[in-house]
Amino acid sequence: MTSQDGRLDEKPRVAIRCQDNSSVGVTFCDRFSFDADSVHYAVELRAPGLTARVNEVVAWIWDSDLTTFLEELAADYRGWDGERTWQTNDRDLTVSAVFRSSGYVGLTWALQPWPQAAGGWGASVTTWLEAGEQMTSLAADIRNLLAREQP
């Protein structure tokens, strides 16, 4: 399940809660931009005993877009075989998707800032969403949050 926080006193955010376990989730927040070539945002993962955050994930205009990846998953609501994967150019955020025969998509959200650095860290959580409406809603919410033009 996804939700956009529409309160006026806070910056926009998209929260994704796992259908199977609502204590597992991912939040996209704190979007900002320095120039017309990129959008920066934070990603937070949470699960029982885990909280992880990368403060500056970067989406470059020439990268394969996360929203396009999510929209393609939503369009294939009848399912697919195997795993599909997307990652940022810097490889600090990776999303892997599998389809469950019951009509749910498992999205594994993996954070690994500075993947080439010695002593780095990584964390991941898996959220399960309904393949149809919930995936479509997630794709639209992420597209709105990461849009280059912000009010």
PDB file of C-alpha atoms in Angstrom:
ATOM      1  CA  MET A   1       0.000   0.000   0.000  1.00  0.00           C
ATOM      2  CA  THR A   2       1.321   3.461  -0.840  1.00  0.00           C
ATOM      3  CA  SER A   3       0.392   6.862   0.438  1.00  0.00           C
ATOM      4  CA  GLN A   4       1.417  10.423  -0.257  1.00  0.00           C
ATOM      5  CA  ASP A   5       1.598  12.692   2.720  1.00  0.00           C
ATOM      6  CA  GLY A   6      -0.364  15.789   1.756  1.00  0.00           C
ATOM      7  CA  ARG A   7       0.023  17.813   4.937  1.00  0.00           C
ATOM      8  CA  LEU A   8       0.969  21.412   4.229  1.00  0.00           C
ATOM      9  CA  ASP A   9       3.508  21.616   7.070  1.00  0.00           C
ATOM     10  CA  GLU A  10       5.717  18.833   5.684  1.00  0.00           C
ATOM     11  CA  LYS A  11       7.575  18.163   2.468  1.00  0.00           C
ATOM     12  CA  PRO A  12       5.939  15.666   0.105  1.00  0.00           C
ATOM     13  CA  ARG A  13       6.775  12.008   0.675  1.00  0.00           C
ATOM     14  CA  VAL A  14       5.711   8.604  -0.570  1.00  0.00           C
ATOM     15  CA  ALA A  15       5.403   5.795   1.970  1.00  0.00           C
ATOM     16  CA  ILE A  16       5.134   2.160   0.865  1.00  0.00           C
ATOM     17  CA  ARG A  17       3.877  -0.375   3.402  1.00  0.00           C
ATOM     18  CA  CYS A  18       4.109  -4.101   2.845  1.00  0.00           C
ATOM     19  CA  GLN A  19       0.733  -5.786   2.278  1.00  0.00           C
ATOM     20  CA  ASP A  20       1.881  -8.827   4.324  1.00  0.00           C
ATOM     21  CA  ASN A  21       3.488  -6.934   7.232  1.00  0.00           C
ATOM     22  CA  SER A  22       2.725  -3.226   7.707  1.00  0.00           C
ATOM     23  CA  SER A  23       5.803  -2.748   9.927  1.00  0.00           C
ATOM     24  CA  VAL A  24       7.955  -3.238   6.801  1.00  0.00           C
ATOM     25  CA  GLY A  25       8.168  -0.249   4.517  1.00  0.00           C
ATOM     26  CA  VAL A  26      10.024   2.243   2.380  1.00  0.00           C
ATOM     27  CA  THR A  27       9.739   6.036   2.356  1.00  0.00           C
ATOM     28  CA  PHE A  28      10.846   8.434  -0.375  1.00  0.00           C
ATOM     29  CA  CYS A  29      11.232  11.964   0.974  1.00  0.00           C
ATOM     30  CA  ASP A  30      13.273  15.166   1.154  1.00  0.00           C
ATOM     31  CA  ARG A  31      13.378  15.776  -2.591  1.00  0.00           C
ATOM     32  CA  PHE A  32      15.599  18.612  -3.819  1.00  0.00           C
ATOM     33  CA  SER A  33      17.429  19.661  -6.959  1.00  0.00           C
ATOM     34  CA  PHE A  34      20.563  21.685  -7.670  1.00  0.00           C
ATOM     35  CA  ASP A  35      20.102  21.936 -11.425  1.00  0.00           C
ATOM     36  CA  ALA A  36      18.018  20.765 -14.379  1.00  0.00           C
ATOM     37  CA  ASP A  37      20.109  17.584 -14.813  1.00  0.00           C
ATOM     38  CA  SER A  38      19.188  15.758 -11.626  1.00  0.00           C
ATOM     39  CA  VAL A  39      16.750  15.198  -8.791  1.00  0.00           C
ATOM     40  CA  HIS A  40      17.984  14.223  -5.326  1.00  0.00           C
ATOM     41  CA  TYR A  41      15.930  12.479  -2.667  1.00  0.00           C
ATOM     42  CA  ALA A  42      16.225  10.401   0.490  1.00  0.00           C
ATOM     43  CA  VAL A  43      15.146   6.768   0.823  1.00  0.00           C
ATOM     44  CA  GLU A  44      14.370   5.204   4.198  1.00  0.00           C
ATOM     45  CA  LEU A  45      13.895   1.481   4.851  1.00  0.00           C
ATOM     46  CA  ARG A  46      12.235   0.123   7.973  1.00  0.00           C
ATOM     47  CA  ALA A  47      11.444  -3.297   9.360  1.00  0.00           C
ATOM     48  CA  PRO A  48      11.424  -4.765  12.867  1.00  0.00           C
ATOM     49  CA  GLY A  49      14.962  -4.153  14.159  1.00  0.00           C
ATOM     50  CA  LEU A  50      16.027  -2.182  11.064  1.00  0.00           C
ATOM     51  CA  THR A  51      16.090   1.468  10.116  1.00  0.00           C
ATOM     52  CA  ALA A  52      18.319   2.556   7.226  1.00  0.00           C
ATOM     53  CA  ARG A  53      18.474   5.781   5.252  1.00  0.00           C
ATOM     54  CA  VAL A  54      20.425   7.190   2.335  1.00  0.00           C
ATOM     55  CA  ASN A  55      20.090  10.970   2.320  1.00  0.00           C
ATOM     56  CA  GLU A  56      21.038  11.658  -1.263  1.00  0.00           C
ATOM     57  CA  VAL A  57      19.950   9.235  -3.943  1.00  0.00           C
ATOM     58  CA  VAL A  58      20.403  10.917  -7.324  1.00  0.00           C
ATOM     59  CA  ALA A  59      18.198  10.518 -10.381  1.00  0.00           C
ATOM     60  CA  TRP A  60      19.939  11.877 -13.489  1.00  0.00           C
ATOM     61  CA  ILE A  61      17.882  12.913 -16.511  1.00  0.00           C
ATOM     62  CA  TRP A  62      19.801  10.467 -18.719  1.00  0.00           C
ATOM     63  CA  ASP A  63      19.232   7.477 -16.382  1.00  0.00           C
ATOM     64  CA  SER A  64      16.604   4.843 -16.758  1.00  0.00           C
ATOM     65  CA  ASP A  65      13.751   6.213 -14.679  1.00  0.00           C
ATOM     66  CA  LEU A  66      12.401   4.472 -11.541  1.00  0.00           C
ATOM     67  CA  THR A  67       8.887   5.586 -12.446  1.00  0.00           C
ATOM     68  CA  THR A  68       9.168   3.965 -15.886  1.00  0.00           C
ATOM     69  CA  PHE A  69      10.293   0.708 -14.234  1.00  0.00           C
ATOM     70  CA  LEU A  70       7.332   0.811 -11.809  1.00  0.00           C
ATOM     71  CA  GLU A  71       4.876   1.697 -14.608  1.00  0.00           C
ATOM     72  CA  GLU A  72       6.096  -1.286 -16.643  1.00  0.00           C
ATOM     73  CA  LEU A  73       5.553  -3.560 -13.644  1.00  0.00           C
ATOM     74  CA  ALA A  74       2.053  -2.141 -13.165  1.00  0.00           C
ATOM     75  CA  ALA A  75       1.254  -2.661 -16.865  1.00  0.00           C
ATOM     76  CA  ASP A  76       2.231  -6.345 -16.533  1.00  0.00           C
ATOM     77  CA  TYR A  77      -0.332  -6.944 -13.778  1.00  0.00           C
ATOM     78  CA  ARG A  78      -1.026 -10.443 -15.126  1.00  0.00           C
ATOM     79  CA  GLY A  79       2.491 -11.444 -14.183  1.00  0.00           C
ATOM     80  CA  TRP A  80       5.899 -12.401 -15.533  1.00  0.00           C
ATOM     81  CA  ASP A  81       8.552 -15.034 -14.978  1.00  0.00           C
ATOM     82  CA  GLY A  82      11.777 -14.394 -13.122  1.00  0.00           C
ATOM     83  CA  GLU A  83      13.111 -11.256 -11.532  1.00  0.00           C
ATOM     84  CA  ARG A  84      13.241  -7.728 -12.954  1.00  0.00           C
ATOM     85  CA  THR A  85      15.772  -5.252 -11.600  1.00  0.00           C
ATOM     86  CA  TRP A  86      16.371  -1.507 -11.731  1.00  0.00           C
ATOM     87  CA  GLN A  87      19.096   0.577 -10.090  1.00  0.00           C
ATOM     88  CA  THR A  88      20.343   4.131  -9.950  1.00  0.00           C
ATOM     89  CA  ASN A  89      23.409   5.066 -11.953  1.00  0.00           C
ATOM     90  CA  ASP A  90      25.391   5.257  -8.696  1.00  0.00           C
ATOM     91  CA  ARG A  91      24.009   1.836  -7.642  1.00  0.00           C
ATOM     92  CA  ASP A  92      23.066   3.103  -4.191  1.00  0.00           C
ATOM     93  CA  LEU A  93      19.399   2.121  -4.715  1.00  0.00           C
ATOM     94  CA  THR A  94      18.374  -1.138  -6.377  1.00  0.00           C
ATOM     95  CA  VAL A  95      14.807  -2.387  -6.798  1.00  0.00           C
ATOM     96  CA  SER A  96      14.117  -6.020  -7.708  1.00  0.00           C
ATOM     97  CA  ALA A  97      10.632  -7.272  -8.561  1.00  0.00           C
ATOM     98  CA  VAL A  98       9.097 -10.745  -8.636  1.00  0.00           C
ATOM     99  CA  PHE A  99       5.522 -11.761  -9.357  1.00  0.00           C
ATOM    100  CA  ARG A 100       3.612 -14.047  -7.002  1.00  0.00           C
ATOM    101  CA  SER A 101       0.940 -16.233  -8.636  1.00  0.00           C
ATOM    102  CA  SER A 102      -1.651 -14.823  -6.224  1.00  0.00           C
ATOM    103  CA  GLY A 103      -1.440 -11.459  -8.002  1.00  0.00           C
ATOM    104  CA  TYR A 104       1.116  -9.679  -5.824  1.00  0.00           C
ATOM    105  CA  VAL A 105       4.443  -8.073  -6.689  1.00  0.00           C
ATOM    106  CA  GLY A 106       7.373  -8.423  -4.320  1.00  0.00           C
ATOM    107  CA  LEU A 107       9.600  -5.362  -4.462  1.00  0.00           C
ATOM    108  CA  THR A 108      12.971  -5.706  -2.752  1.00  0.00           C
ATOM    109  CA  TRP A 109      14.382  -2.260  -2.021  1.00  0.00           C
ATOM    110  CA  ALA A 110      18.149  -2.381  -1.414  1.00  0.00           C
ATOM    111  CA  LEU A 111      20.281   0.529  -0.221  1.00  0.00           C
ATOM    112  CA  GLN A 112      24.045   0.430  -0.531  1.00  0.00           C
ATOM    113  CA  PRO A 113      25.627   3.876  -0.389  1.00  0.00           C
ATOM    114  CA  TRP A 114      29.153   4.128  -1.739  1.00  0.00           C
ATOM    115  CA  PRO A 115      29.057   0.535  -3.079  1.00  0.00           C
ATOM    116  CA  GLN A 116      32.751   0.595  -4.024  1.00  0.00           C
ATOM    117  CA  ALA A 117      33.978   1.885  -0.639  1.00  0.00           C
ATOM    118  CA  ALA A 118      35.657  -0.465   1.807  1.00  0.00           C
ATOM    119  CA  GLY A 119      33.618  -0.947   4.955  1.00  0.00           C
ATOM    120  CA  GLY A 120      30.378   0.203   3.351  1.00  0.00           C
ATOM    121  CA  TRP A 121      26.996  -1.057   4.421  1.00  0.00           C
ATOM    122  CA  GLY A 122      23.864  -2.337   2.767  1.00  0.00           C
ATOM    123  CA  ALA A 123      20.286  -3.002   3.816  1.00  0.00           C
ATOM    124  CA  SER A 124      17.149  -4.241   2.109  1.00  0.00           C
ATOM    125  CA  VAL A 125      13.460  -4.851   2.749  1.00  0.00           C
ATOM    126  CA  THR A 126      10.795  -6.517   0.642  1.00  0.00           C
ATOM    127  CA  THR A 127       7.316  -5.079   0.273  1.00  0.00           C
ATOM    128  CA  TRP A 128       4.412  -6.976  -1.311  1.00  0.00           C
ATOM    129  CA  LEU A 129       1.842  -4.947  -3.238  1.00  0.00           C
ATOM    130  CA  GLU A 130      -1.223  -5.863  -5.285  1.00  0.00           C
ATOM    131  CA  ALA A 131      -0.157  -6.119  -8.929  1.00  0.00           C
ATOM    132  CA  GLY A 132      -2.903  -3.874 -10.296  1.00  0.00           C
ATOM    133  CA  GLU A 133      -4.120  -0.775  -8.501  1.00  0.00           C
ATOM    134  CA  GLN A 134      -1.452  -0.617  -5.801  1.00  0.00           C
ATOM    135  CA  MET A 135       1.398  -0.833  -8.328  1.00  0.00           C
ATOM    136  CA  THR A 136      -0.281   1.764 -10.560  1.00  0.00           C
ATOM    137  CA  SER A 137      -0.756   4.065  -7.577  1.00  0.00           C
ATOM    138  CA  LEU A 138       2.876   3.606  -6.480  1.00  0.00           C
ATOM    139  CA  ALA A 139       4.174   4.470  -9.956  1.00  0.00           C
ATOM    140  CA  ALA A 140       2.014   7.629 -10.083  1.00  0.00           C
ATOM    141  CA  ASP A 141       3.022   8.693  -6.558  1.00  0.00           C
ATOM    142  CA  ILE A 142       6.740   8.279  -7.306  1.00  0.00           C
ATOM    143  CA  ARG A 143       6.354  10.119 -10.626  1.00  0.00           C
ATOM    144  CA  ASN A 144       4.660  13.035  -8.820  1.00  0.00           C
ATOM    145  CA  LEU A 145       7.258  13.160  -6.063  1.00  0.00           C
ATOM    146  CA  LEU A 146      10.259  13.065  -8.386  1.00  0.00           C
ATOM    147  CA  ALA A 147       8.864  15.371 -11.052  1.00  0.00           C
ATOM    148  CA  ARG A 148      11.479  17.935 -12.007  1.00  0.00           C
ATOM    149  CA  GLU A 149       8.994  20.788 -11.653  1.00  0.00           C
ATOM    150  CA  GLN A 150       7.861  21.229  -8.055  1.00  0.00           C
ATOM    151  CA  PRO A 151       5.324  23.792  -6.824  1.00  0.00           C
TER     152      PRO A 151
END
